[in-house]
């Protein structure tokens, strides 16, 4: 295999990717380009720059990008247009960030003339698949270095020993047994895996959760919220238009305050195993509910059902890392087409973990026709006698079959 | 059309079906058989017998059946095996009761030698379809009399005038403007439609809800709950086995107490219009969550995804009244087959409207394998290097396409 | 119901629609506008004008349109982009013409200020549904007069008697027992139903078929054919570009000559019954085969599979009359999107009923990569070792389950 | 990795698997058990025994099994119950044999106490996946040796050199450039890949085809055929009941004689590449046509459509090697359930490549009701007026939408 002269590393500045940085330099003797993204994970990024410099990374090889708006506008919102949920529960917070990181890694590769990318995802998880399928789809000849599949530092102890040996600063928490959970955060969610969660029978510890208060600790007073949608996307909260990422940040703040969006589940990974994960998705939980509500009044029944039928497939594509695949793009074209009429507002009530839809309307696109649905006299808008023929013809095939069955007895 | 000598009426004892009873006697000059079912709606049924007798119904023509166990065991539980939800939200509480009523109507028709059945569902709703598709499927030559599609009593005022004229007792609430909502109840849920709800922008009134307290009024202390499943069906609560209908009643009591299971939505009726409904499904809401949780640890990934893909279709079949259709039965065979291994328990926490899964396990059928999923050294149970080949082959088609796209530029 | 002053009739000039024309004039006392379309059915249309004039139709109320190009370009070709087949066999020749007729009927209604449309489809068939769903979708307030559902001329004898009584000229063939089959023709196909075909066990008579010779009578020499596609649509035959309708006419001529495209089946009508139909679709049969072949080399696997999964639904929508529905349009957007890369040529061999694909290629969009697929040494283009990991991870969930099953024994 | 003492090899007796046999002995120093199956491929199996003995295989380690009846009864027929076709064309002749071979390999492994299985499938194809997924599903701890992924004999030249060096007899045809195609045969089909076929634009050579005459050389006289089905399976031909494998052999003979069942296509392999294959499936082509025909008259519309919707997924499962997966089994349960009423006969006409359905009927299960479908007066069996209501309610949602669109203009 050909030599690697320059590699772009998805670098968080944390212990794991710092070890990888050093390991890449030593193992491949290559120049390393670091890429650190602000996806709204709520951490300072400048320390990552300082650490990279300490490893001898050239200033022009340090990329720190604020991708929050692109993330929400081009990834999160399109996904929510499909009411996307994996396995009935998971809102895909980690999954949806990976294709954007893959895209930027490849862009930086092209810009810097690197031959390879590298990342800190393990060989057991979904993230390696998401990074790499994205990278291959965008740059088929890219070389990918996945240290967790190559090296022998397969436990936390070995990793710490390597860090110590190479003078990589280790925070106190790691030395004391390490951060108890494997976590990932971005504007859509924060996730927890590993350690105590590896027993799916055991309840998660209350102090694990970081973004939301518990429903018990949420305010005793409910809060009402008006969300406005245009073409299926949230555009304003309580009448105030904002950039996409500010909208989601606002929903996160509101949801977190009211104890909304915690989830504890066992999911099926693409690589074949079940794993237990806990998630906090406060804003996304609100958004999903509201989006379904605005669709309920603006979307044609059969279009809505078509979307519902396709949703699990679309969700699996994103979960499995196929965002950049032609089939995901084809589905997106259909989904986006259906959202042209999804305009209007939804009123929600937030209270101690509950997101309650209390009203919805659309000035321009409501298909709710009270003159037809009414229980009172509708002045002929709907002829009830039509229902007799409707039922009879829908029953015809079953009647013919029942007649046959009767004759057989 | 041939004469009707005897007709079986689905009779609740309420105003509407009492008017229908009288109208049938007058219009068709036929003997009426009344059928009143206890589906757990929480109303006394003996008054229905007394009223029927007052209309001159012969004692042997009055059928009052306790169908609660059959309802939950043979209809509700099979439906929950598929995690069935219509349009992402509705738990099908009304829909699932109709096929059982249709079945009993036909059985009584056969037993009494009647030629016709009659019901009080309007010509605008789904229930007429559900009753009649079921009846036609079970007895293809049945004659169906749907008064709301035949008569001219198309407003509440006209109905009251007819009742008054014919000496049908009218409760005070009806005279004072009538019950504000069209309601339906059984062990799975209670529903509300009409009146104030006809404006989908307006919040439902707090005093409409009957089965659940509001989350605000629910206890300040959470309550834990252990649910045990066998072959996908709930079999015990907190270690106590019960009959199916007692299990659901217990969940209803617990859910109602904790403010669980309220729903306010706009749905798409089979007859073509949108309608706004509010529902309370306390026990069903708990059951759905728990069933998904026990499946999460016992069901194969692809089987679970197959079920998720088929679920919206299965839900629409039930919503639209096709319980007795061959396609629903075919799907049920698949669904039931998948539940053989769905054995184990789920621990839930109920708190002010929230149903929180905190643990799940199965002694016999857990597919969760901690030796593989662990973030720590797994002693070779899983070879991380396998993931490289897995990803490369899954990426191959996209790489070939990207190569082609690159050459085209 | 309000008065009808002017009605647009889909008028073929044949006996049935001539009787309808007269019946409309008599029954509704309305002005009739006749609309006669050339869809390539291969009949002279001027006689329809003469007949209409004889019924007193004003010249400005007689519309005779050549819709062949619009039919093939905007209806047939878009449908073939999805490899559309109903119930595994039927190429939807009748179904796909109805939405265009519905569209023109409504356009003429708008242009002439008519309130109603009328057609000659019976109350048992699919065509009434297709005409009327289209009309309602395009003009929701349209009044539709379906004489076969209103009048009492429910047998051929009664129809002939009515014609005779009102001086409507009846061709000799009708007097002698009538045309043996109910037929429909357009550029895509000719269909036969009724009479001898009503016994599904009986073979169709050889002299029924009109467009194709029997395979037995087809030439003894095979004929090769090169078809070129752009964006999924046929654009040239043997290197000769033509208008869409000329392309299809040419394929019909070639297919008919070689005995291609006969079909004898029992299908399920939307109104609930099974019916036996025979079809000749010579050009369409060739086109379907060729389109699949060009897709086989240019379309991504998962996109192709997505299309295959959606096809039966898309086919049912067209069969059932939902061309103008929002769900058909949404699917079309997806389908059309996938066809951007479906460019290239296919070589076929036609011989006595057979359409044999013998070669296919694309200069610009072939995803066939011989350096990878080869059985010979590929110089590293594909690493066979990758397959080991691919298989192992795909097997993982089944291995875990088998381990569990082994422990249970 | 632990030592292999005994390995079971899927052994055809041909050059490739003979080289593998020797290579296993040399490389793993292990005892080899050979397994040779008669799946109806039409080759003598005793030579395989002789060759195995020459390699020093112990007589008790040589397994030669006639699996023809099991193959057709338990694999081919169940698959045909679903009208299974991969990518619109391929009848899965190779795919469906692999799970049976995997099953026998594991059975022999258990019987002989072997630790490993081995096969001659390459690392680029689907068969390795089918063998290995099956083996892992049936025996999760099985060790699999796939020589083509391990050794360096990656071209035919190297293979021949190895054979020569080790005294493995090489037939003349191999020395002269080898058999031009990679072939696989069993009772369902014979397949061709590689060599001249690697150019998808080039027509296959006429002398490649082995099982069928060309349509041109088929008899000038058509032949009629009556096929009888019970529960969806073929049970007799022209009134003569036969064992499953004799039925298929008879259809192969008839189809081959009449030039039926040749196929030339480009397919998408599970491992990610496109490949061109040619297939002869004479009996299967007849069977598929006939099965659809008997279903057309006995199967409910919605059940048939459900099967059509699921078919591509079921086909992909078999193509990709998931026969022994829980999701294939779940689908099979549904499919088999639907076939209870698929009883009756189909009449076919075979002529020069054509399989023409000319009649079909069922004494016990026909849902074709001529009194309803007739174009003549049906004496009230069907009330045409019902269609008006049917259409109006089906149109309602589109009318409401069109009204809204009209108001927006």
mmCIF file with all atom_site columns, C-alpha atoms in Angstrom, chain A residues 189-341:
data_model
loop_
_atom_site.group_PDB
_atom_site.id
_atom_site.type_symbol
_atom_site.label_atom_id
_atom_site.label_alt_id
_atom_site.label_comp_id
_atom_site.label_asym_id
_atom_site.label_entity_id
_atom_site.label_seq_id
_atom_site.pdbx_PDB_ins_code
_atom_site.Cartn_x
_atom_site.Cartn_y
_atom_site.Cartn_z
_atom_site.occupancy
_atom_site.B_iso_or_equiv
_atom_site.pdbx_formal_charge
_atom_site.auth_seq_id
_atom_site.auth_comp_id
_atom_site.auth_asym_id
_atom_site.auth_atom_id
_atom_site.pdbx_PDB_model_num
ATOM 1   C CA . UNK A 1 189 ? -28.481 15.681 20.971 1.00 0.00 ? 189 UNK A CA 1
ATOM 2   C CA . UNK A 1 190 ? -26.052 14.268 23.466 1.00 0.00 ? 190 UNK A CA 1
ATOM 3   C CA . UNK A 1 191 ? -25.619 10.521 23.730 1.00 0.00 ? 191 UNK A CA 1
ATOM 4   C CA . UNK A 1 192 ? -24.281 8.143  26.367 1.00 0.00 ? 192 UNK A CA 1
ATOM 5   C CA . UNK A 1 193 ? -23.037 4.612  25.893 1.00 0.00 ? 193 UNK A CA 1
ATOM 6   C CA . UNK A 1 194 ? -20.870 2.142  27.750 1.00 0.00 ? 194 UNK A CA 1
ATOM 7   C CA . UNK A 1 195 ? -19.948 1.423  31.345 1.00 0.00 ? 195 UNK A CA 1
ATOM 8   C CA . UNK A 1 196 ? -23.001 1.222  33.605 1.00 0.00 ? 196 UNK A CA 1
ATOM 9   C CA . UNK A 1 197 ? -25.272 1.218  30.589 1.00 0.00 ? 197 UNK A CA 1
ATOM 10  C CA . UNK A 1 198 ? -23.850 -2.065 29.366 1.00 0.00 ? 198 UNK A CA 1
ATOM 11  C CA . UNK A 1 199 ? -26.364 -3.791 31.597 1.00 0.00 ? 199 UNK A CA 1
ATOM 12  C CA . UNK A 1 200 ? -29.694 -3.078 29.848 1.00 0.00 ? 200 UNK A CA 1
ATOM 13  C CA . UNK A 1 201 ? -31.624 -4.150 32.916 1.00 0.00 ? 201 UNK A CA 1
ATOM 14  C CA . UNK A 1 202 ? -30.136 -1.412 35.078 1.00 0.00 ? 202 UNK A CA 1
ATOM 15  C CA . UNK A 1 203 ? -31.587 2.071  35.300 1.00 0.00 ? 203 UNK A CA 1
ATOM 16  C CA . UNK A 1 204 ? -29.354 4.882  34.137 1.00 0.00 ? 204 UNK A CA 1
ATOM 17  C CA . UNK A 1 205 ? -27.910 7.022  36.889 1.00 0.00 ? 205 UNK A CA 1
ATOM 18  C CA . UNK A 1 206 ? -29.630 10.354 37.341 1.00 0.00 ? 206 UNK A CA 1
ATOM 19  C CA . UNK A 1 207 ? -26.366 12.293 37.319 1.00 0.00 ? 207 UNK A CA 1
ATOM 20  C CA . UNK A 1 208 ? -25.478 10.979 33.889 1.00 0.00 ? 208 UNK A CA 1
ATOM 21  C CA . UNK A 1 209 ? -27.912 13.317 32.140 1.00 0.00 ? 209 UNK A CA 1
ATOM 22  C CA . UNK A 1 210 ? -26.382 16.662 31.202 1.00 0.00 ? 210 UNK A CA 1
ATOM 23  C CA . UNK A 1 211 ? -28.709 18.665 28.997 1.00 0.00 ? 211 UNK A CA 1
ATOM 24  C CA . UNK A 1 212 ? -32.088 18.215 30.586 1.00 0.00 ? 212 UNK A CA 1
ATOM 25  C CA . UNK A 1 213 ? -33.359 18.413 34.116 1.00 0.00 ? 213 UNK A CA 1
ATOM 26  C CA . UNK A 1 214 ? -35.389 15.433 35.195 1.00 0.00 ? 214 UNK A CA 1
ATOM 27  C CA . UNK A 1 215 ? -39.143 15.848 34.767 1.00 0.00 ? 215 UNK A CA 1
ATOM 28  C CA . UNK A 1 216 ? -39.283 15.890 38.550 1.00 0.00 ? 216 UNK A CA 1
ATOM 29  C CA . UNK A 1 217 ? -37.042 18.943 38.697 1.00 0.00 ? 217 UNK A CA 1
ATOM 30  C CA . UNK A 1 218 ? -38.691 20.760 35.828 1.00 0.00 ? 218 UNK A CA 1
ATOM 31  C CA . UNK A 1 219 ? -40.774 23.864 36.541 1.00 0.00 ? 219 UNK A CA 1
ATOM 32  C CA . UNK A 1 220 ? -44.213 23.378 38.057 1.00 0.00 ? 220 UNK A CA 1
ATOM 33  C CA . UNK A 1 221 ? -45.719 25.754 35.539 1.00 0.00 ? 221 UNK A CA 1
ATOM 34  C CA . UNK A 1 222 ? -46.315 24.715 31.957 1.00 0.00 ? 222 UNK A CA 1
ATOM 35  C CA . UNK A 1 223 ? -45.053 26.877 29.114 1.00 0.00 ? 223 UNK A CA 1
ATOM 36  C CA . UNK A 1 224 ? -46.852 27.472 25.825 1.00 0.00 ? 224 UNK A CA 1
ATOM 37  C CA . UNK A 1 225 ? -44.972 27.731 22.584 1.00 0.00 ? 225 UNK A CA 1
ATOM 38  C CA . UNK A 1 226 ? -45.942 28.731 19.047 1.00 0.00 ? 226 UNK A CA 1
ATOM 39  C CA . UNK A 1 227 ? -43.897 27.217 16.248 1.00 0.00 ? 227 UNK A CA 1
ATOM 40  C CA . UNK A 1 228 ? -44.230 28.357 12.678 1.00 0.00 ? 228 UNK A CA 1
ATOM 41  C CA . UNK A 1 229 ? -43.312 26.218 9.693  1.00 0.00 ? 229 UNK A CA 1
ATOM 42  C CA . UNK A 1 230 ? -42.565 27.005 6.068  1.00 0.00 ? 230 UNK A CA 1
ATOM 43  C CA . UNK A 1 231 ? -42.166 24.184 3.592  1.00 0.00 ? 231 UNK A CA 1
ATOM 44  C CA . UNK A 1 232 ? -41.836 21.763 6.447  1.00 0.00 ? 232 UNK A CA 1
ATOM 45  C CA . UNK A 1 233 ? -39.055 23.634 8.218  1.00 0.00 ? 233 UNK A CA 1
ATOM 46  C CA . UNK A 1 234 ? -39.315 25.508 11.466 1.00 0.00 ? 234 UNK A CA 1
ATOM 47  C CA . UNK A 1 235 ? -38.883 29.228 10.793 1.00 0.00 ? 235 UNK A CA 1
ATOM 48  C CA . UNK A 1 236 ? -39.929 30.999 13.950 1.00 0.00 ? 236 UNK A CA 1
ATOM 49  C CA . UNK A 1 237 ? -40.589 30.459 17.633 1.00 0.00 ? 237 UNK A CA 1
ATOM 50  C CA . UNK A 1 238 ? -43.243 32.559 19.327 1.00 0.00 ? 238 UNK A CA 1
ATOM 51  C CA . UNK A 1 239 ? -43.311 34.774 16.280 1.00 0.00 ? 239 UNK A CA 1
ATOM 52  C CA . UNK A 1 240 ? -39.582 35.396 16.241 1.00 0.00 ? 240 UNK A CA 1
ATOM 53  C CA . UNK A 1 241 ? -37.752 34.268 13.092 1.00 0.00 ? 241 UNK A CA 1
ATOM 54  C CA . UNK A 1 242 ? -34.248 32.981 13.646 1.00 0.00 ? 242 UNK A CA 1
ATOM 55  C CA . UNK A 1 243 ? -31.459 31.211 11.832 1.00 0.00 ? 243 UNK A CA 1
ATOM 56  C CA . UNK A 1 244 ? -31.926 27.438 11.774 1.00 0.00 ? 244 UNK A CA 1
ATOM 57  C CA . UNK A 1 245 ? -29.298 26.711 14.382 1.00 0.00 ? 245 UNK A CA 1
ATOM 58  C CA . UNK A 1 246 ? -30.648 29.384 16.703 1.00 0.00 ? 246 UNK A CA 1
ATOM 59  C CA . UNK A 1 247 ? -34.106 27.887 16.407 1.00 0.00 ? 247 UNK A CA 1
ATOM 60  C CA . UNK A 1 248 ? -32.810 24.468 17.422 1.00 0.00 ? 248 UNK A CA 1
ATOM 61  C CA . UNK A 1 249 ? -30.702 25.944 20.222 1.00 0.00 ? 249 UNK A CA 1
ATOM 62  C CA . UNK A 1 250 ? -33.776 27.744 21.525 1.00 0.00 ? 250 UNK A CA 1
ATOM 63  C CA . UNK A 1 251 ? -35.822 24.556 21.458 1.00 0.00 ? 251 UNK A CA 1
ATOM 64  C CA . UNK A 1 252 ? -32.998 22.769 23.256 1.00 0.00 ? 252 UNK A CA 1
ATOM 65  C CA . UNK A 1 253 ? -32.972 25.391 25.950 1.00 0.00 ? 253 UNK A CA 1
ATOM 66  C CA . UNK A 1 254 ? -36.755 25.180 26.369 1.00 0.00 ? 254 UNK A CA 1
ATOM 67  C CA . UNK A 1 255 ? -36.840 21.404 26.237 1.00 0.00 ? 255 UNK A CA 1
ATOM 68  C CA . UNK A 1 256 ? -33.950 21.049 28.629 1.00 0.00 ? 256 UNK A CA 1
ATOM 69  C CA . UNK A 1 257 ? -35.649 23.346 31.088 1.00 0.00 ? 257 UNK A CA 1
ATOM 70  C CA . UNK A 1 258 ? -38.851 21.293 31.003 1.00 0.00 ? 258 UNK A CA 1
ATOM 71  C CA . UNK A 1 259 ? -37.244 17.871 31.243 1.00 0.00 ? 259 UNK A CA 1
ATOM 72  C CA . UNK A 1 260 ? -38.048 16.937 27.667 1.00 0.00 ? 260 UNK A CA 1
ATOM 73  C CA . UNK A 1 261 ? -36.287 14.480 25.373 1.00 0.00 ? 261 UNK A CA 1
ATOM 74  C CA . UNK A 1 262 ? -34.589 11.858 27.514 1.00 0.00 ? 262 UNK A CA 1
ATOM 75  C CA . UNK A 1 263 ? -34.496 8.416  25.986 1.00 0.00 ? 263 UNK A CA 1
ATOM 76  C CA . UNK A 1 264 ? -33.135 5.094  27.187 1.00 0.00 ? 264 UNK A CA 1
ATOM 77  C CA . UNK A 1 265 ? -33.149 2.279  24.669 1.00 0.00 ? 265 UNK A CA 1
ATOM 78  C CA . UNK A 1 266 ? -31.525 -0.787 23.188 1.00 0.00 ? 266 UNK A CA 1
ATOM 79  C CA . UNK A 1 267 ? -30.833 -0.333 19.494 1.00 0.00 ? 267 UNK A CA 1
ATOM 80  C CA . UNK A 1 268 ? -29.584 -2.548 16.688 1.00 0.00 ? 268 UNK A CA 1
ATOM 81  C CA . UNK A 1 269 ? -26.280 -1.413 15.257 1.00 0.00 ? 269 UNK A CA 1
ATOM 82  C CA . UNK A 1 270 ? -25.506 -1.787 11.566 1.00 0.00 ? 270 UNK A CA 1
ATOM 83  C CA . UNK A 1 271 ? -22.483 -3.897 12.422 1.00 0.00 ? 271 UNK A CA 1
ATOM 84  C CA . UNK A 1 272 ? -24.786 -6.531 13.884 1.00 0.00 ? 272 UNK A CA 1
ATOM 85  C CA . UNK A 1 273 ? -24.990 -6.189 17.652 1.00 0.00 ? 273 UNK A CA 1
ATOM 86  C CA . UNK A 1 274 ? -27.491 -4.700 20.026 1.00 0.00 ? 274 UNK A CA 1
ATOM 87  C CA . UNK A 1 275 ? -26.304 -1.817 22.156 1.00 0.00 ? 275 UNK A CA 1
ATOM 88  C CA . UNK A 1 276 ? -27.836 0.221  24.901 1.00 0.00 ? 276 UNK A CA 1
ATOM 89  C CA . UNK A 1 277 ? -27.809 3.963  24.553 1.00 0.00 ? 277 UNK A CA 1
ATOM 90  C CA . UNK A 1 278 ? -29.218 6.951  26.385 1.00 0.00 ? 278 UNK A CA 1
ATOM 91  C CA . UNK A 1 279 ? -29.972 10.160 24.572 1.00 0.00 ? 279 UNK A CA 1
ATOM 92  C CA . UNK A 1 280 ? -31.074 13.671 25.324 1.00 0.00 ? 280 UNK A CA 1
ATOM 93  C CA . UNK A 1 281 ? -32.750 15.331 22.350 1.00 0.00 ? 281 UNK A CA 1
ATOM 94  C CA . UNK A 1 282 ? -34.793 18.137 23.882 1.00 0.00 ? 282 UNK A CA 1
ATOM 95  C CA . UNK A 1 283 ? -35.243 20.350 20.823 1.00 0.00 ? 283 UNK A CA 1
ATOM 96  C CA . UNK A 1 284 ? -35.621 17.452 18.418 1.00 0.00 ? 284 UNK A CA 1
ATOM 97  C CA . UNK A 1 285 ? -38.331 15.864 20.518 1.00 0.00 ? 285 UNK A CA 1
ATOM 98  C CA . UNK A 1 286 ? -40.315 19.077 20.392 1.00 0.00 ? 286 UNK A CA 1
ATOM 99  C CA . UNK A 1 287 ? -39.660 19.534 16.691 1.00 0.00 ? 287 UNK A CA 1
ATOM 100 C CA . UNK A 1 288 ? -40.791 16.039 15.722 1.00 0.00 ? 288 UNK A CA 1
ATOM 101 C CA . UNK A 1 289 ? -44.072 16.435 17.552 1.00 0.00 ? 289 UNK A CA 1
ATOM 102 C CA . UNK A 1 290 ? -44.713 19.817 16.033 1.00 0.00 ? 290 UNK A CA 1
ATOM 103 C CA . UNK A 1 291 ? -43.806 18.742 12.535 1.00 0.00 ? 291 UNK A CA 1
ATOM 104 C CA . UNK A 1 292 ? -46.233 15.834 12.661 1.00 0.00 ? 292 UNK A CA 1
ATOM 105 C CA . UNK A 1 293 ? -48.891 18.248 13.888 1.00 0.00 ? 293 UNK A CA 1
ATOM 106 C CA . UNK A 1 294 ? -48.441 20.758 11.089 1.00 0.00 ? 294 UNK A CA 1
ATOM 107 C CA . UNK A 1 295 ? -48.408 17.936 8.559  1.00 0.00 ? 295 UNK A CA 1
ATOM 108 C CA . UNK A 1 296 ? -51.606 16.536 10.046 1.00 0.00 ? 296 UNK A CA 1
ATOM 109 C CA . UNK A 1 297 ? -53.517 19.551 8.839  1.00 0.00 ? 297 UNK A CA 1
ATOM 110 C CA . UNK A 1 298 ? -51.707 20.356 5.587  1.00 0.00 ? 298 UNK A CA 1
ATOM 111 C CA . UNK A 1 299 ? -50.674 17.052 4.073  1.00 0.00 ? 299 UNK A CA 1
ATOM 112 C CA . UNK A 1 300 ? -52.854 14.843 1.930  1.00 0.00 ? 300 UNK A CA 1
ATOM 113 C CA . UNK A 1 301 ? -53.681 11.511 3.568  1.00 0.00 ? 301 UNK A CA 1
ATOM 114 C CA . UNK A 1 302 ? -52.055 9.312  0.963  1.00 0.00 ? 302 UNK A CA 1
ATOM 115 C CA . UNK A 1 303 ? -48.954 11.474 0.757  1.00 0.00 ? 303 UNK A CA 1
ATOM 116 C CA . UNK A 1 304 ? -48.660 11.292 4.526  1.00 0.00 ? 304 UNK A CA 1
ATOM 117 C CA . UNK A 1 305 ? -49.055 7.529  4.449  1.00 0.00 ? 305 UNK A CA 1
ATOM 118 C CA . UNK A 1 306 ? -46.516 7.195  1.661  1.00 0.00 ? 306 UNK A CA 1
ATOM 119 C CA . UNK A 1 307 ? -44.080 9.146  3.823  1.00 0.00 ? 307 UNK A CA 1
ATOM 120 C CA . UNK A 1 308 ? -44.888 6.984  6.828  1.00 0.00 ? 308 UNK A CA 1
ATOM 121 C CA . UNK A 1 309 ? -44.271 3.849  4.777  1.00 0.00 ? 309 UNK A CA 1
ATOM 122 C CA . UNK A 1 310 ? -40.916 5.118  3.551  1.00 0.00 ? 310 UNK A CA 1
ATOM 123 C CA . UNK A 1 311 ? -39.772 6.582  6.843  1.00 0.00 ? 311 UNK A CA 1
ATOM 124 C CA . UNK A 1 312 ? -38.260 3.470  8.439  1.00 0.00 ? 312 UNK A CA 1
ATOM 125 C CA . UNK A 1 313 ? -36.199 2.898  5.307  1.00 0.00 ? 313 UNK A CA 1
ATOM 126 C CA . UNK A 1 314 ? -35.056 6.508  5.226  1.00 0.00 ? 314 UNK A CA 1
ATOM 127 C CA . UNK A 1 315 ? -34.196 6.335  8.919  1.00 0.00 ? 315 UNK A CA 1
ATOM 128 C CA . UNK A 1 316 ? -32.171 3.166  8.443  1.00 0.00 ? 316 UNK A CA 1
ATOM 129 C CA . UNK A 1 317 ? -30.266 4.775  5.586  1.00 0.00 ? 317 UNK A CA 1
ATOM 130 C CA . UNK A 1 318 ? -29.226 7.627  7.854  1.00 0.00 ? 318 UNK A CA 1
ATOM 131 C CA . UNK A 1 319 ? -28.530 5.374  10.812 1.00 0.00 ? 319 UNK A CA 1
ATOM 132 C CA . UNK A 1 320 ? -26.411 3.068  8.659  1.00 0.00 ? 320 UNK A CA 1
ATOM 133 C CA . UNK A 1 321 ? -24.377 5.870  7.143  1.00 0.00 ? 321 UNK A CA 1
ATOM 134 C CA . UNK A 1 322 ? -25.913 6.183  3.675  1.00 0.00 ? 322 UNK A CA 1
ATOM 135 C CA . UNK A 1 323 ? -26.645 9.917  3.727  1.00 0.00 ? 323 UNK A CA 1
ATOM 136 C CA . UNK A 1 324 ? -24.514 10.444 0.628  1.00 0.00 ? 324 UNK A CA 1
ATOM 137 C CA . UNK A 1 325 ? -25.987 7.483  -1.216 1.00 0.00 ? 325 UNK A CA 1
ATOM 138 C CA . UNK A 1 326 ? -28.106 7.901  -4.334 1.00 0.00 ? 326 UNK A CA 1
ATOM 139 C CA . UNK A 1 327 ? -31.065 6.157  -2.697 1.00 0.00 ? 327 UNK A CA 1
ATOM 140 C CA . UNK A 1 328 ? -31.136 8.604  0.233  1.00 0.00 ? 328 UNK A CA 1
ATOM 141 C CA . UNK A 1 329 ? -30.984 11.475 -2.223 1.00 0.00 ? 329 UNK A CA 1
ATOM 142 C CA . UNK A 1 330 ? -33.826 10.007 -4.264 1.00 0.00 ? 330 UNK A CA 1
ATOM 143 C CA . UNK A 1 331 ? -35.986 9.679  -1.174 1.00 0.00 ? 331 UNK A CA 1
ATOM 144 C CA . UNK A 1 332 ? -35.095 13.217 -0.143 1.00 0.00 ? 332 UNK A CA 1
ATOM 145 C CA . UNK A 1 333 ? -36.337 14.543 -3.461 1.00 0.00 ? 333 UNK A CA 1
ATOM 146 C CA . UNK A 1 334 ? -39.703 12.943 -2.801 1.00 0.00 ? 334 UNK A CA 1
ATOM 147 C CA . UNK A 1 335 ? -39.816 14.101 0.802  1.00 0.00 ? 335 UNK A CA 1
ATOM 148 C CA . UNK A 1 336 ? -38.888 17.671 -0.017 1.00 0.00 ? 336 UNK A CA 1
ATOM 149 C CA . UNK A 1 337 ? -41.483 17.760 -2.778 1.00 0.00 ? 337 UNK A CA 1
ATOM 150 C CA . UNK A 1 338 ? -44.193 16.862 -0.278 1.00 0.00 ? 338 UNK A CA 1
ATOM 151 C CA . UNK A 1 339 ? -43.263 19.718 2.039  1.00 0.00 ? 339 UNK A CA 1
ATOM 152 C CA . UNK A 1 340 ? -44.212 22.558 -0.267 1.00 0.00 ? 340 UNK A CA 1
ATOM 153 C CA . UNK A 1 341 ? -47.606 22.834 1.373  1.00 0.00 ? 341 UNK A CA 1
#
